[in-house]
């Protein structure tokens, strides 16, 4: 199976059956994001412990399959990581979208790296990149306690 086929399979699977969908109990950080071009909306909920490890993460939202699948994959990859590791994974993903295929994060196993590489295949569809990156930018906003909605057009 080539990368394009893996990308399509991953988007379909996570788009139809999103992981970590719903509001996390006892969250202590959250942020909202909006993509006005596609109509995607996402609300990320984080539960960090005292060591800044993501004990739980979930999302609510509506949008296209790419947006929902990306949020689902992101929550799977981030759960159990500390804030620094999570932000490094976000940097890797956003870098891969911008044609930098090198992964800096050493905090992903091979399966997780494959998922991240497959998801970065969205760069072949420029009109869909903002759909895929919305939840990732919103996650950073939640970590940073920004009290403003993330907007893909700002």
Short mmCIF file of C-alpha atoms in Angstrom, two decimals:
data_model
loop_
_atom_site.label_atom_id
_atom_site.label_comp_id
_atom_site.label_asym_id
_atom_site.label_seq_id
_atom_site.Cartn_x
_atom_site.Cartn_y
_atom_site.Cartn_z
CA UNK A 1 0.00 0.00 0.00
CA UNK A 2 1.46 3.39 -0.96
CA UNK A 3 1.35 6.57 1.13
CA UNK A 4 -1.63 7.99 -0.77
CA UNK A 5 -3.67 4.84 -0.14
CA UNK A 6 -2.67 4.84 3.54
CA UNK A 7 -3.67 8.51 3.77
CA UNK A 8 -7.10 7.80 2.29
CA UNK A 9 -7.63 4.79 4.56
CA UNK A 10 -6.55 6.73 7.66
CA UNK A 11 -8.82 9.70 6.85
CA UNK A 12 -11.78 7.43 6.17
CA UNK A 13 -11.28 5.38 9.34
CA UNK A 14 -10.78 8.33 11.70
CA UNK A 15 -13.39 10.44 9.89
CA UNK A 16 -16.09 7.77 10.29
CA UNK A 17 -15.01 6.65 13.77
CA UNK A 18 -13.26 9.57 15.48
CA UNK A 19 -11.29 8.72 18.62
CA UNK A 20 -11.62 10.84 21.77
CA UNK A 21 -14.77 12.58 20.53
CA UNK A 22 -16.72 14.30 23.31
CA UNK A 23 -15.98 16.51 26.28
CA UNK A 24 -13.28 15.30 28.70
CA UNK A 25 -14.33 15.25 32.35
CA UNK A 26 -12.35 17.58 34.61
CA UNK A 27 -10.48 19.31 31.78
CA UNK A 28 -8.25 22.18 32.92
CA UNK A 29 -7.37 23.70 29.55
CA UNK A 30 -9.40 24.19 26.41
CA UNK A 31 -9.56 26.21 23.21
CA UNK A 32 -11.86 26.67 20.23
CA UNK A 33 -10.97 26.86 16.57
CA UNK A 34 -12.83 27.78 13.40
CA UNK A 35 -12.13 27.47 9.69
CA UNK A 36 -14.55 29.86 7.95
CA UNK A 37 -13.65 28.63 4.46
CA UNK A 38 -14.79 25.07 5.09
CA UNK A 39 -17.03 25.63 8.11
CA UNK A 40 -14.96 23.41 10.42
CA UNK A 41 -15.32 24.02 14.16
CA UNK A 42 -13.33 22.32 16.90
CA UNK A 43 -13.16 22.56 20.68
CA UNK A 44 -10.12 20.87 22.26
CA UNK A 45 -10.23 19.78 25.91
CA UNK A 46 -7.06 18.93 27.85
CA UNK A 47 -6.54 17.45 31.27
CA UNK A 48 -2.94 18.09 32.35
CA UNK A 49 -1.48 16.75 35.57
CA UNK A 50 1.04 18.55 37.81
CA UNK A 51 3.94 17.37 35.63
CA UNK A 52 2.19 18.88 32.56
CA UNK A 53 1.48 15.43 31.11
CA UNK A 54 -1.67 15.09 29.01
CA UNK A 55 -3.72 12.66 31.09
CA UNK A 56 -6.71 13.08 28.82
CA UNK A 57 -7.55 14.93 25.63
CA UNK A 58 -10.70 15.05 23.60
CA UNK A 59 -12.52 17.22 21.13
CA UNK A 60 -15.96 18.25 20.03
CA UNK A 61 -16.71 19.72 16.69
CA UNK A 62 -18.13 19.52 13.26
CA UNK A 63 -16.57 19.68 9.87
CA UNK A 64 -15.27 17.79 6.91
CA UNK A 65 -13.79 14.30 7.17
CA UNK A 66 -10.22 15.64 7.02
CA UNK A 67 -10.80 18.06 9.90
CA UNK A 68 -12.44 15.42 12.11
CA UNK A 69 -9.88 12.74 11.21
CA UNK A 70 -6.99 15.10 11.92
CA UNK A 71 -8.39 15.99 15.37
CA UNK A 72 -8.93 12.29 16.11
CA UNK A 73 -5.39 11.32 15.08
CA UNK A 74 -3.91 14.26 16.97
CA UNK A 75 -5.65 13.30 20.21
CA UNK A 76 -4.37 9.73 19.87
CA UNK A 77 -0.80 10.92 19.32
CA UNK A 78 -0.79 13.52 22.12
CA UNK A 79 -2.38 11.53 24.96
CA UNK A 80 0.26 10.56 27.53
CA UNK A 81 2.86 13.03 26.27
CA UNK A 82 4.09 16.02 28.27
CA UNK A 83 3.49 19.55 26.99
CA UNK A 84 6.97 19.89 25.49
CA UNK A 85 6.68 16.56 23.65
CA UNK A 86 3.20 17.44 22.42
CA UNK A 87 4.32 20.80 21.05
CA UNK A 88 7.26 19.10 19.33
CA UNK A 89 4.83 16.71 17.62
CA UNK A 90 2.71 19.68 16.52
CA UNK A 91 5.83 21.36 15.08
CA UNK A 92 6.73 18.16 13.24
CA UNK A 93 3.29 17.84 11.70
CA UNK A 94 3.07 21.48 10.65
CA UNK A 95 6.61 21.26 9.26
CA UNK A 96 5.73 18.16 7.26
CA UNK A 97 2.79 20.01 5.72
CA UNK A 98 5.22 22.76 4.64
CA UNK A 99 7.48 20.29 2.81
CA UNK A 100 9.88 19.55 5.68
CA UNK A 101 9.61 15.76 6.01
CA UNK A 102 12.12 15.48 8.85
CA UNK A 103 10.68 14.38 12.19
CA UNK A 104 12.40 15.97 15.19
CA UNK A 105 10.29 14.29 17.83
CA UNK A 106 11.78 11.20 19.38
CA UNK A 107 8.59 10.62 21.35
CA UNK A 108 6.68 8.71 18.70
CA UNK A 109 6.81 5.00 18.02
CA UNK A 110 6.95 3.71 14.44
CA UNK A 111 3.17 3.34 14.15
CA UNK A 112 2.65 6.91 15.38
CA UNK A 113 5.28 8.22 12.96
CA UNK A 114 3.53 6.42 10.11
CA UNK A 115 0.19 8.00 11.06
CA UNK A 116 1.77 11.44 11.18
CA UNK A 117 3.45 10.92 7.80
CA UNK A 118 0.22 9.67 6.26
CA UNK A 119 -1.77 12.61 7.61
CA UNK A 120 0.82 15.01 6.21
CA UNK A 121 -0.23 13.68 2.80
CA UNK A 122 -2.94 16.36 2.93
CA UNK A 123 -0.32 18.75 1.54
CA UNK A 124 -1.16 17.26 -1.87
CA UNK A 125 -4.55 18.97 -1.51
CA UNK A 126 -3.70 22.65 -0.77
CA UNK A 127 -7.34 23.67 -0.27
CA UNK A 128 -7.62 21.10 2.55
CA UNK A 129 -4.47 21.96 4.53
CA UNK A 130 -6.32 24.39 6.82
CA UNK A 131 -8.88 21.68 7.54
CA UNK A 132 -6.11 19.35 8.68
CA UNK A 133 -4.16 21.90 10.72
CA UNK A 134 -7.06 23.57 12.58
CA UNK A 135 -7.08 21.19 15.55
CA UNK A 136 -3.28 21.30 15.84
CA UNK A 137 -3.21 25.11 16.08
CA UNK A 138 -6.12 24.94 18.53
CA UNK A 139 -4.18 22.50 20.72
CA UNK A 140 -1.27 24.95 20.98
CA UNK A 141 -3.73 27.70 21.91
CA UNK A 142 -5.10 25.49 24.71
CA UNK A 143 -1.61 24.81 26.07
CA UNK A 144 -0.77 28.52 25.93
CA UNK A 145 -4.02 29.64 27.63
CA UNK A 146 -4.92 31.96 24.79
CA UNK A 147 -8.45 33.17 25.35
CA UNK A 148 -9.29 33.78 21.72
CA UNK A 149 -10.73 31.51 19.10
CA UNK A 150 -8.20 30.13 16.62
CA UNK A 151 -9.18 31.19 13.11
CA UNK A 152 -7.50 29.72 10.04
CA UNK A 153 -7.82 33.07 8.27
CA UNK A 154 -5.85 35.08 10.86
#
